[in-house]
Amino acid sequence: MTDNLLTASPAFRLLQAHHATMGQARLRDLFAAAPDRFAQFSTRAAGLLLDFSKNRLDQTTLDLLLALARERHVETHRNAMFAGEKINRTEQRAVLHTALRAPRSAHMQLDGQDISADVHAVLAQMQGFCERVRSGSWLGRDGRAITDIVNIGIGGSYLGPKMVCQALRTHAHPRLTSHFVSNVDGHDLAAVLGRLDPATTLFIVASKTFTTIETMMNAHSARSWFLQTGSEAELAKHFVAVSTNDAAVREFGIDPDNMFPFWDWVGGRYSIWSAIGLSVAVAIGFDGFTEFLDGAHQMDVHFQTAPLEQNMPVLLAMIGVWYRNFFDSSSVSIAPYHQDLSLFAGYLQQLDMESNGKSVTTAGEAVSVETGPVIWGDTGTNGQHAYFQLLHQGTHLIPIDFIAALQADHSLPGHHAVLLANCFAQSEAFMRGKTADEVRADLQAQGLAGDALEALVPHKVFAGNRPSNTILMERLTPAALGALIALYEHKVFVQGVIWDVNSFDQWGVELGKVLATHIHRELVGDSTPATHDSSTNALIALAKAARLP
Ligand code: F6P
């Protein structure tokens, strides 16, 4: 099916017609008219609750959105992904990150082969490694136990491990400190190395390809740093690798016994479930990592089996399509009311924007509707004191996903009730807004009257009708986090099917990489070829004049 058929599809056209009326509806009226709106528009799966009642939709909207999902054959595409079909056609690859979190008995297939055995063999290797590092029996070069783990990687080989370690920091091993280095900017690595003792530091070089310039440069610099005080023979105690590229890992000099493999059917931004999650497993323990995988698997089972009407990823995706394609809303704000999820929006940026930031269909034709939105956000309540002003009273329509846990993992009295009160108050305020009459009544109660009162009224009006989802979990456990990430993975998948884009390639990151290679040669070489535009030539000349080391 091509994208052109999307705008021509019956459900899409019916949604356009429906939007002409529904687009005017007011959420506060919808709530007033249906006291059971929450029950009607909420669903539970894998330990999560999705409340989507504060969205600008009614039952007809939902029926039409699900009709669109059926017209686009979401279920068939979903089954093809789980069956190991090569749905990433531009790279001729299957998309089987779900196999990484399936039980051994699932016997997930690729090209007629059971890949579950390979997956569980690597998990067993990870388990052995975790237990040695955590127990202190993996010894550094002078016989002391490891105290610091440095994950060197970028993109999916960094964002997932760092976000998950941060999210589950209350579960972390007390002796081990996790560090993450990603940027080729030497300030990143230098700042981390400056705090470390090489004799008790273990580097995990995490790179699917083992060719990514940032990771390779950081890994080589870390190796040189280690060799300032240690020997080549001692490297095996301090460097391990996670990669699909066995040959490159050997060439780097990492002991093949210390390599944790994964496979080309795991996309970089979907790789946290693979050995790329090694730093997570070391930090929280292998049992915790297994719970994390299982939480995601529970969401996979739900996605595969729940009717579309209760299917959480499908609902989240189709609500997103509603705003993107019918309200022309170009971004989604992520608001976790949990400080340990402070990196979650950044993680979702790669997951969503690298997946669906596309403008051609799977057939290579120009898309005829808008595709993936801009994803951004920060934790609540911090965001309230920064950009929420624009969300409340600005001119953009930006749907928000609120995420919260009912229970805290700290024992400070009072904080959690204030946090949750703010979370719920915000979604209510976005939904209800505040009318001019309500503002007037408030101002009169404060003793204002006449022109002074009327001058203030427009500034204090909130249009409201601003949509949000709320995702609640009991507490931020490894299983709940696994389910949450899998929820968004499948949301992105469903939206990719609706828009008919390949959610699993990322050609858009290539051009800059190629040009950087050329410019790097010019920066460190003698010549100053005027092969670029005048701006780029001038910038290169200035950098050359700075005599870079
Ligand atoms: O940014 C492009 C990308 O290929 C991502 O998709 C990937 O997560 C990242 O680079 C890192 O790649 P690698 O794990 O191969 O070093």
Coordinates of C-alpha atoms and ligand atoms in Angstrom, one line a residue:
M1 CA 0.0 0.0 0.0
T2 CA 1.4 3.4 -0.9
D3 CA 1.0 6.6 1.0
N4 CA -1.1 8.2 -1.7
L5 CA -3.8 5.7 -0.8
L6 CA -3.7 7.0 2.8
T7 CA -5.3 10.3 1.9
A8 CA -7.7 8.5 -0.4
S9 CA -8.6 5.7 2.0
P10 CA -12.3 5.8 3.2
A11 CA -11.4 6.0 6.9
F12 CA -9.0 8.9 6.3
R13 CA -11.7 10.8 4.4
L14 CA -14.2 10.1 7.1
L15 CA -11.8 11.3 9.7
Q16 CA -11.3 14.5 7.7
A17 CA -15.1 15.1 7.6
H18 CA -15.4 14.1 11.3
H19 CA -12.6 16.6 12.2
A20 CA -14.8 19.4 10.9
T21 CA -17.1 18.9 13.8
M22 CA -15.0 17.1 16.4
G23 CA -12.2 19.7 16.0
Q24 CA -14.6 22.3 17.5
A25 CA -15.6 20.1 20.5
R26 CA -14.5 21.2 23.9
L27 CA -13.1 18.7 26.3
R28 CA -14.8 20.2 29.4
D29 CA -18.1 19.7 27.6
L30 CA -17.3 16.1 26.7
F31 CA -16.5 15.3 30.3
A32 CA -19.6 17.1 31.5
A33 CA -21.7 15.1 29.1
A34 CA -20.3 11.7 29.9
P35 CA -19.5 11.1 33.6
D36 CA -17.9 7.7 32.8
R37 CA -15.5 9.2 30.2
F38 CA -12.5 7.9 32.1
A39 CA -13.8 4.3 32.1
Q40 CA -14.7 4.6 28.4
F41 CA -11.3 6.0 27.4
S42 CA -8.7 4.2 29.5
T43 CA -7.1 0.8 29.3
R44 CA -4.6 -1.3 31.2
A45 CA -1.8 -3.6 30.0
A46 CA 1.5 -5.1 31.3
G47 CA 1.2 -3.1 34.6
L48 CA 0.5 0.2 32.9
L49 CA -2.7 2.3 32.8
L50 CA -3.3 4.6 29.8
D51 CA -5.8 7.3 30.5
F52 CA -6.6 8.8 27.1
S53 CA -9.9 10.4 28.1
K54 CA -8.4 14.0 28.0
N55 CA -8.1 13.8 24.3
R56 CA -10.2 15.6 21.7
L57 CA -12.1 12.5 20.6
D58 CA -15.3 10.6 21.1
Q59 CA -16.4 7.1 20.3
T60 CA -16.8 7.9 16.6
T61 CA -13.3 9.3 16.4
L62 CA -11.9 6.2 18.0
D63 CA -13.9 3.9 15.7
L64 CA -12.7 5.8 12.7
L65 CA -9.1 5.8 13.8
L66 CA -9.2 2.1 14.4
A67 CA -10.9 1.6 11.0
L68 CA -7.9 3.5 9.5
A69 CA -5.6 1.2 11.4
R70 CA -7.4 -1.8 9.9
E71 CA -7.4 -0.3 6.4
R72 CA -3.6 0.1 6.7
H73 CA -3.4 -3.6 7.8
V74 CA -1.6 -2.8 11.1
E75 CA -2.3 -6.3 12.4
T76 CA -0.8 -7.9 9.3
H77 CA 2.3 -5.7 9.4
R78 CA 2.6 -6.4 13.2
N79 CA 2.5 -10.2 12.5
A80 CA 5.1 -9.9 9.8
M81 CA 7.5 -8.1 12.2
F82 CA 7.1 -10.8 14.9
A83 CA 7.4 -13.5 12.3
G84 CA 10.8 -12.3 11.2
E85 CA 9.9 -11.0 7.8
K86 CA 12.5 -8.6 6.3
I87 CA 10.3 -5.6 6.8
N88 CA 13.3 -3.2 6.9
R89 CA 13.5 -3.4 3.1
T90 CA 16.1 -0.8 2.4
E91 CA 18.6 -2.8 4.4
Q92 CA 17.0 -6.2 3.7
R93 CA 16.7 -6.9 7.4
A94 CA 14.3 -8.5 9.8
V95 CA 13.2 -6.5 12.8
L96 CA 13.3 -8.8 15.8
H97 CA 14.1 -6.9 18.9
T98 CA 11.0 -8.6 20.4
A99 CA 12.9 -11.9 20.2
L100 CA 15.5 -10.5 22.6
R101 CA 12.9 -10.4 25.4
A102 CA 10.9 -13.5 24.5
P103 CA 11.2 -16.6 26.7
R104 CA 13.5 -19.4 25.5
S105 CA 10.3 -21.4 24.8
A106 CA 9.1 -18.8 22.3
H107 CA 11.3 -20.3 19.5
M108 CA 11.3 -17.0 17.6
Q109 CA 12.2 -17.7 13.9
L110 CA 14.4 -16.0 11.3
D111 CA 14.8 -17.6 7.9
G112 CA 13.4 -20.8 9.3
Q113 CA 15.9 -20.9 12.1
D114 CA 15.1 -20.8 15.8
I115 CA 17.0 -17.7 17.1
S116 CA 15.9 -18.0 20.7
A117 CA 18.8 -20.4 21.5
D118 CA 21.4 -17.8 20.3
V119 CA 19.6 -15.0 22.3
H120 CA 19.6 -17.1 25.5
A121 CA 23.2 -18.2 25.0
V122 CA 24.2 -14.5 25.0
L123 CA 22.0 -13.8 28.0
A124 CA 23.8 -16.6 29.9
Q125 CA 27.1 -15.1 28.9
M126 CA 25.9 -11.7 30.2
Q127 CA 24.7 -13.3 33.4
G128 CA 28.1 -14.9 34.1
F129 CA 29.9 -11.6 33.5
C130 CA 27.4 -9.6 35.7
E131 CA 27.8 -12.0 38.6
R132 CA 31.6 -11.8 38.4
V133 CA 31.7 -8.0 38.3
R134 CA 29.1 -7.5 40.9
S135 CA 30.5 -10.1 43.3
G136 CA 34.0 -8.7 43.0
S137 CA 35.5 -11.8 41.6
W138 CA 36.3 -10.1 38.3
L139 CA 39.5 -8.5 39.3
G140 CA 41.4 -5.5 37.8
R141 CA 45.0 -5.6 37.0
D142 CA 46.3 -5.2 40.5
G143 CA 43.8 -7.7 42.1
R144 CA 41.3 -5.2 43.2
A145 CA 37.6 -5.4 42.4
I146 CA 36.0 -3.2 39.7
T147 CA 34.4 0.0 41.0
D148 CA 33.6 1.9 37.8
I149 CA 32.0 0.8 34.6
V150 CA 32.3 3.1 31.5
N151 CA 30.0 2.5 28.6
I152 CA 31.5 4.0 25.4
G153 CA 28.9 4.2 22.7
I154 CA 26.6 6.7 20.9
G155 CA 23.0 6.8 19.7
G156 CA 21.2 3.5 20.5
S157 CA 24.4 2.2 22.1
Y158 CA 24.3 5.0 24.6
L159 CA 20.9 6.5 25.1
G160 CA 19.2 3.3 26.1
P161 CA 21.9 2.1 28.6
K162 CA 22.2 5.6 30.2
M163 CA 18.5 6.2 30.4
V164 CA 17.7 2.8 31.9
C165 CA 20.6 3.0 34.4
Q166 CA 19.3 6.4 35.4
A167 CA 15.7 5.3 35.6
L168 CA 16.6 2.3 37.8
R169 CA 19.3 4.0 39.9
T170 CA 17.6 3.0 43.1
H171 CA 18.4 -0.6 42.1
A172 CA 22.0 0.0 41.4
H173 CA 24.9 -2.0 43.0
P174 CA 26.4 0.1 45.8
R175 CA 30.1 -0.6 44.9
L176 CA 29.7 0.1 41.2
T177 CA 29.4 3.5 39.5
S178 CA 28.2 3.7 35.9
H179 CA 29.6 6.3 33.5
F180 CA 28.6 7.0 29.9
V181 CA 30.8 8.5 27.3
S182 CA 29.3 9.2 23.8
N183 CA 30.4 12.5 22.3
V184 CA 33.5 12.7 20.1
D185 CA 34.1 16.0 21.9
G186 CA 37.0 15.1 24.1
H187 CA 35.5 17.1 27.0
D188 CA 33.2 14.1 27.5
L189 CA 35.8 11.4 27.9
A190 CA 38.3 13.6 29.6
A191 CA 35.8 14.6 32.3
V192 CA 35.0 10.9 33.0
L193 CA 38.6 9.7 32.9
G194 CA 39.7 12.4 35.3
R195 CA 37.6 10.8 38.0
L196 CA 38.8 7.2 37.5
D197 CA 41.5 4.8 38.7
P198 CA 42.4 2.7 35.7
A199 CA 43.1 -0.3 37.9
T200 CA 39.5 -0.6 39.0
T201 CA 37.8 0.6 35.8
L202 CA 36.1 -1.6 33.2
F203 CA 35.2 -0.2 29.8
I204 CA 32.3 -1.6 27.8
V205 CA 32.8 -0.6 24.2
A206 CA 29.3 -0.7 22.8
S207 CA 28.8 -0.4 19.0
K208 CA 26.6 -2.4 16.7
T209 CA 28.9 -1.7 13.8
F210 CA 32.2 -1.1 15.6
T211 CA 33.0 1.5 13.0
T212 CA 31.2 4.6 14.4
I213 CA 33.8 7.3 14.5
E214 CA 32.8 8.8 17.9
T215 CA 32.9 5.4 19.7
M216 CA 36.0 4.2 18.0
M217 CA 37.9 7.4 18.8
N218 CA 36.7 7.4 22.4
A219 CA 37.6 3.7 22.7
H220 CA 41.1 4.2 21.3
S221 CA 41.7 7.2 23.6
A222 CA 40.5 5.2 26.6
R223 CA 42.8 2.4 25.6
S224 CA 45.8 4.8 25.4
W225 CA 44.8 6.2 28.8
F226 CA 44.8 2.7 30.3
L227 CA 48.2 1.9 28.7
Q228 CA 49.8 4.9 30.3
T229 CA 49.9 2.9 33.5
G230 CA 48.9 -0.7 32.4
S231 CA 50.2 -3.2 29.9
E232 CA 48.7 -4.7 26.8
A233 CA 48.4 -8.1 28.6
E234 CA 46.2 -6.4 31.2
L235 CA 43.7 -5.0 28.7
A236 CA 41.5 -8.1 28.8
K237 CA 40.7 -7.3 32.4
H238 CA 39.5 -3.8 31.6
F239 CA 37.9 -3.8 28.1
V240 CA 34.9 -5.8 26.9
A241 CA 32.9 -5.2 23.7
V242 CA 29.3 -5.4 22.6
S243 CA 28.9 -5.6 18.8
T244 CA 27.7 -7.4 15.7
N245 CA 31.2 -7.0 14.2
D246 CA 33.4 -9.8 15.5
A247 CA 36.4 -9.0 13.2
A248 CA 36.5 -5.3 14.2
V249 CA 36.4 -6.2 17.9
R250 CA 39.4 -8.5 17.4
E251 CA 41.3 -6.0 15.5
F252 CA 40.8 -3.4 18.3
G253 CA 42.5 -5.9 20.6
I254 CA 39.6 -7.1 22.7
D255 CA 39.7 -10.7 23.8
P256 CA 37.0 -12.6 21.8
D257 CA 35.9 -14.2 25.1
N258 CA 35.0 -10.7 26.3
M259 CA 32.8 -9.9 23.3
F260 CA 29.1 -10.0 23.7
P261 CA 27.5 -10.5 20.3
F262 CA 24.1 -9.4 18.8
W263 CA 22.7 -9.4 15.4
D264 CA 21.8 -7.2 12.4
W265 CA 18.1 -7.8 13.0
V266 CA 18.4 -5.6 16.1
G267 CA 18.2 -1.9 15.1
G268 CA 20.5 0.4 17.1
R269 CA 17.6 2.3 18.7
Y270 CA 15.9 -1.0 19.6
S271 CA 19.1 -2.6 21.1
I272 CA 18.7 -1.9 24.8
W273 CA 17.3 -5.5 25.1
S274 CA 20.4 -7.0 23.6
A275 CA 23.9 -7.2 25.1
I276 CA 23.9 -3.4 24.5
G277 CA 22.0 -3.5 27.9
L278 CA 25.1 -5.0 29.5
S279 CA 25.9 -1.9 31.6
V280 CA 22.3 -2.0 32.8
A281 CA 22.5 -5.7 33.7
V282 CA 25.8 -5.0 35.6
A283 CA 24.3 -2.1 37.5
I284 CA 20.9 -3.6 38.5
G285 CA 21.9 -7.3 38.4
F286 CA 20.9 -10.0 36.0
D287 CA 17.6 -10.8 37.8
G288 CA 16.6 -7.1 37.4
F289 CA 17.6 -7.2 33.8
T290 CA 15.5 -10.3 33.3
E291 CA 12.5 -8.5 34.9
F292 CA 13.1 -5.6 32.5
L293 CA 13.0 -7.9 29.5
D294 CA 9.9 -9.6 30.8
G295 CA 8.0 -6.4 31.3
A296 CA 8.7 -5.6 27.6
H297 CA 7.6 -9.1 26.7
Q298 CA 4.3 -8.6 28.5
M299 CA 3.7 -5.5 26.3
D300 CA 4.6 -7.5 23.2
V301 CA 2.1 -10.2 24.1
H302 CA -0.5 -7.5 24.7
F303 CA 0.3 -5.8 21.4
Q304 CA 0.0 -9.1 19.5
T305 CA -3.2 -10.3 21.2
A306 CA -5.4 -7.5 22.5
P307 CA -8.2 -6.3 20.3
L308 CA -7.4 -2.9 18.7
E309 CA -10.1 -1.3 20.9
Q310 CA -8.0 -2.1 24.0
N311 CA -4.6 -2.3 22.4
M312 CA -2.5 0.3 24.2
P313 CA 0.2 0.9 21.6
V314 CA -2.3 1.0 18.8
L315 CA -4.5 3.5 20.7
L316 CA -1.5 5.7 21.6
A317 CA -0.3 5.6 18.0
M318 CA -3.7 6.4 16.4
I319 CA -4.3 9.3 18.9
G320 CA -1.0 10.6 17.7
V321 CA -2.0 10.3 14.1
W322 CA -5.2 12.1 14.9
Y323 CA -3.3 15.2 16.1
R324 CA -0.5 15.0 13.5
N325 CA -2.6 14.6 10.4
F326 CA -5.9 16.2 11.3
F327 CA -5.0 19.0 13.7
D328 CA -1.6 19.7 12.1
S329 CA 0.1 19.4 15.4
S330 CA 3.9 19.0 14.8
S331 CA 5.3 18.0 18.2
V332 CA 4.6 15.8 21.2
S333 CA 5.8 16.8 24.7
I334 CA 6.9 14.0 27.1
A335 CA 6.4 14.9 30.7
P336 CA 7.6 12.2 33.2
Y337 CA 6.7 13.1 36.7
H338 CA 9.5 11.0 38.0
Q339 CA 13.0 12.5 38.3
D340 CA 14.6 9.1 37.5
L341 CA 13.0 9.3 34.0
S342 CA 14.8 12.6 33.3
L343 CA 16.5 11.0 30.2
F344 CA 13.3 9.4 28.9
A345 CA 12.3 12.2 26.5
G346 CA 15.8 12.2 25.0
Y347 CA 15.6 8.4 24.6
L348 CA 12.3 8.7 22.8
Q349 CA 13.7 11.3 20.5
Q350 CA 15.9 8.8 18.9
L351 CA 13.3 6.0 19.0
D352 CA 10.6 8.1 17.3
M353 CA 12.4 10.7 15.3
E354 CA 15.1 8.4 13.8
S355 CA 12.3 5.9 13.0
N356 CA 9.6 8.0 11.6
G357 CA 11.4 11.2 10.6
K358 CA 11.0 10.2 6.9
S359 CA 9.5 11.9 3.8
V360 CA 9.3 9.0 1.4
T361 CA 7.1 6.0 1.5
T362 CA 8.4 2.4 1.5
A363 CA 7.9 2.5 -2.3
G364 CA 10.2 5.6 -2.4
E365 CA 7.4 8.1 -3.3
A366 CA 7.0 11.4 -1.5
V367 CA 4.6 11.1 1.4
S368 CA 1.4 13.1 1.1
V369 CA 0.8 13.7 4.8
E370 CA 3.0 14.8 7.7
T371 CA 4.9 12.0 9.3
G372 CA 6.8 11.7 12.6
P373 CA 6.4 14.6 15.1
V374 CA 9.1 16.4 17.0
I375 CA 9.5 14.7 20.4
W376 CA 10.8 16.7 23.3
G377 CA 10.2 17.3 27.0
D378 CA 11.5 17.2 30.5
T379 CA 10.5 16.0 33.9
G380 CA 7.7 17.5 35.9
T381 CA 7.6 19.6 37.9
N382 CA 10.7 21.2 36.3
G383 CA 9.0 21.7 32.9
Q384 CA 6.2 23.7 34.7
H385 CA 8.7 26.4 35.5
A386 CA 10.2 26.5 32.0
Y387 CA 8.1 25.8 28.9
F388 CA 4.7 25.0 30.3
Q389 CA 3.7 28.6 29.8
L390 CA 3.8 28.1 26.0
L391 CA 1.9 24.8 26.3
H392 CA -0.9 26.5 28.3
Q393 CA -1.2 29.9 26.5
G394 CA 1.0 29.7 23.4
T395 CA -0.3 29.3 19.9
H396 CA 0.8 25.7 19.3
L397 CA -1.3 22.7 19.9
I398 CA 1.1 20.3 21.6
P399 CA -0.3 17.0 23.0
I400 CA 1.5 15.9 26.1
D401 CA 2.2 12.4 27.6
F402 CA 2.2 12.6 31.4
I403 CA 4.0 9.6 33.0
A404 CA 3.9 8.9 36.7
A405 CA 4.4 6.2 39.3
L406 CA 1.9 5.9 42.2
Q407 CA 4.6 4.8 44.7
A408 CA 7.9 6.5 45.2
D409 CA 11.2 4.7 45.8
H410 CA 12.4 7.2 48.5
S411 CA 11.2 7.7 52.0
L412 CA 11.0 11.5 52.1
P413 CA 7.6 12.3 53.5
G414 CA 5.2 14.5 51.6
H415 CA 7.1 14.9 48.3
H416 CA 5.3 12.2 46.3
A417 CA 1.8 13.6 47.0
V418 CA 2.9 17.1 45.9
L419 CA 4.5 15.6 42.8
L420 CA 1.3 13.6 41.8
A421 CA -0.9 16.5 42.7
N422 CA 1.0 18.7 40.2
C423 CA 0.9 16.0 37.5
F424 CA -2.9 15.6 37.8
A425 CA -3.5 19.3 38.1
Q426 CA -1.6 20.0 34.9
S427 CA -3.5 17.6 32.8
E428 CA -6.8 19.0 34.3
A429 CA -5.7 22.6 33.7
F430 CA -4.7 21.8 30.0
M431 CA -8.1 20.1 29.5
R432 CA -10.4 22.6 31.3
G433 CA -8.6 25.9 30.8
K434 CA -10.1 29.0 32.4
T435 CA -12.8 31.1 30.8
A436 CA -13.0 34.9 30.9
D437 CA -16.0 34.6 33.3
E438 CA -14.0 32.4 35.6
V439 CA -11.1 34.8 35.5
R440 CA -13.4 37.8 36.2
A441 CA -15.0 36.0 39.2
D442 CA -11.5 35.3 40.6
L443 CA -10.3 38.9 40.1
Q444 CA -13.5 40.3 41.7
A445 CA -13.0 38.0 44.7
Q446 CA -9.5 39.6 45.0
G447 CA -11.1 43.0 45.1
L448 CA -10.4 44.2 41.5
A449 CA -13.0 46.0 39.5
G450 CA -13.6 48.1 36.4
D451 CA -10.9 48.8 33.8
A452 CA -8.1 47.4 36.0
L453 CA -10.0 44.1 36.1
E454 CA -10.9 44.0 32.4
A455 CA -7.3 44.8 31.4
L456 CA -6.1 41.7 33.1
V457 CA -8.7 39.3 31.9
P458 CA -7.3 38.3 28.5
H459 CA -3.9 37.6 30.0
K460 CA -5.3 35.3 32.6
V461 CA -7.6 33.3 30.3
F462 CA -6.5 29.8 29.4
A463 CA -8.1 28.4 26.2
G464 CA -7.8 24.9 27.5
N465 CA -8.9 22.0 25.3
R466 CA -5.2 21.0 25.2
P467 CA -5.0 17.2 25.0
S468 CA -2.9 14.8 27.0
N469 CA -2.5 11.1 27.8
T470 CA -1.6 10.0 31.3
I471 CA 0.4 6.8 31.8
L472 CA 0.5 5.4 35.3
M473 CA 2.4 2.6 36.8
E474 CA 2.4 1.3 40.4
R475 CA 6.2 2.1 40.8
L476 CA 9.1 2.5 38.5
T477 CA 10.3 -1.1 38.5
P478 CA 12.5 -2.8 35.9
A479 CA 9.3 -4.6 34.6
A480 CA 7.3 -1.4 34.4
L481 CA 10.1 0.4 32.6
G482 CA 10.4 -2.5 30.1
A483 CA 6.7 -2.3 29.4
L484 CA 6.8 1.5 29.0
I485 CA 9.6 1.4 26.5
A486 CA 8.0 -1.4 24.5
L487 CA 4.7 0.6 24.5
Y488 CA 6.5 3.5 22.8
E489 CA 8.4 1.1 20.4
H490 CA 5.1 -0.3 19.2
K491 CA 3.4 3.1 19.0
V492 CA 6.2 4.2 16.7
F493 CA 5.8 1.0 14.7
V494 CA 2.1 1.5 14.2
Q495 CA 2.5 5.1 13.1
G496 CA 5.2 4.0 10.6
V497 CA 2.6 1.5 9.2
I498 CA 0.0 4.2 8.9
W499 CA 2.4 6.6 7.1
D500 CA 3.9 3.8 5.1
V501 CA 7.5 4.8 6.0
N502 CA 10.3 2.4 6.8
S503 CA 10.7 2.9 10.6
F504 CA 13.8 0.9 10.7
D505 CA 16.4 2.6 8.5
Q506 CA 18.2 5.9 9.2
W507 CA 19.8 7.1 5.9
G508 CA 19.3 10.7 7.1
V509 CA 22.3 10.5 9.4
E510 CA 24.7 9.5 6.6
L511 CA 25.3 12.7 4.6
G512 CA 26.7 14.7 7.6
K513 CA 29.0 11.7 8.4
V514 CA 30.5 11.7 4.9
L515 CA 31.0 15.4 4.8
A516 CA 32.6 15.4 8.2
T517 CA 35.1 12.8 7.0
H518 CA 36.1 15.1 4.1
I519 CA 36.3 18.3 6.2
H520 CA 38.3 16.5 8.9
R521 CA 40.9 15.7 6.2
E522 CA 41.0 19.4 5.3
L523 CA 41.3 20.4 8.9
V524 CA 44.2 18.3 9.8
G525 CA 45.9 18.4 6.3
D526 CA 48.0 21.2 4.7
S527 CA 45.7 22.2 1.9
T528 CA 42.7 24.6 2.1
P529 CA 40.7 23.6 -0.9
A530 CA 37.9 26.0 -1.7
T531 CA 35.5 23.2 -2.6
H532 CA 32.7 24.3 -0.3
D533 CA 30.4 27.3 -0.1
S534 CA 31.9 30.5 1.2
S535 CA 30.5 30.0 4.7
T536 CA 32.0 26.5 5.1
N537 CA 35.3 27.5 3.6
A538 CA 35.6 30.4 6.0
L539 CA 34.8 28.3 9.0
I540 CA 37.3 25.7 8.0
A541 CA 40.0 28.4 7.5
L542 CA 39.3 29.7 11.0
A543 CA 39.6 26.3 12.5
K544 CA 42.8 25.7 10.7
A545 CA 44.2 28.9 12.0
A546 CA 43.5 27.7 15.5
R547 CA 46.1 24.9 14.9
L548 CA 44.1 22.0 16.3
P549 CA 46.1 19.4 18.1
Ligands
F6P1 O1 23.0 7.7 14.4 C1 23.0 6.6 13.5 C2 23.2 5.4 14.2 O2 23.4 4.4 13.3 C3 22.1 4.9 15.2 O3 21.1 4.4 14.6 C4 22.9 4.0 16.1 O4 22.2 3.8 17.3 C5 24.1 4.9 16.3 O5 24.4 5.4 15.0 C6 25.3 4.1 16.8 O6 25.7 3.1 16.0 P1 26.7 1.9 16.5 O7 26.0 1.2 17.6 O8 26.9 1.1 15.3 O9 28.0 2.5 16.9

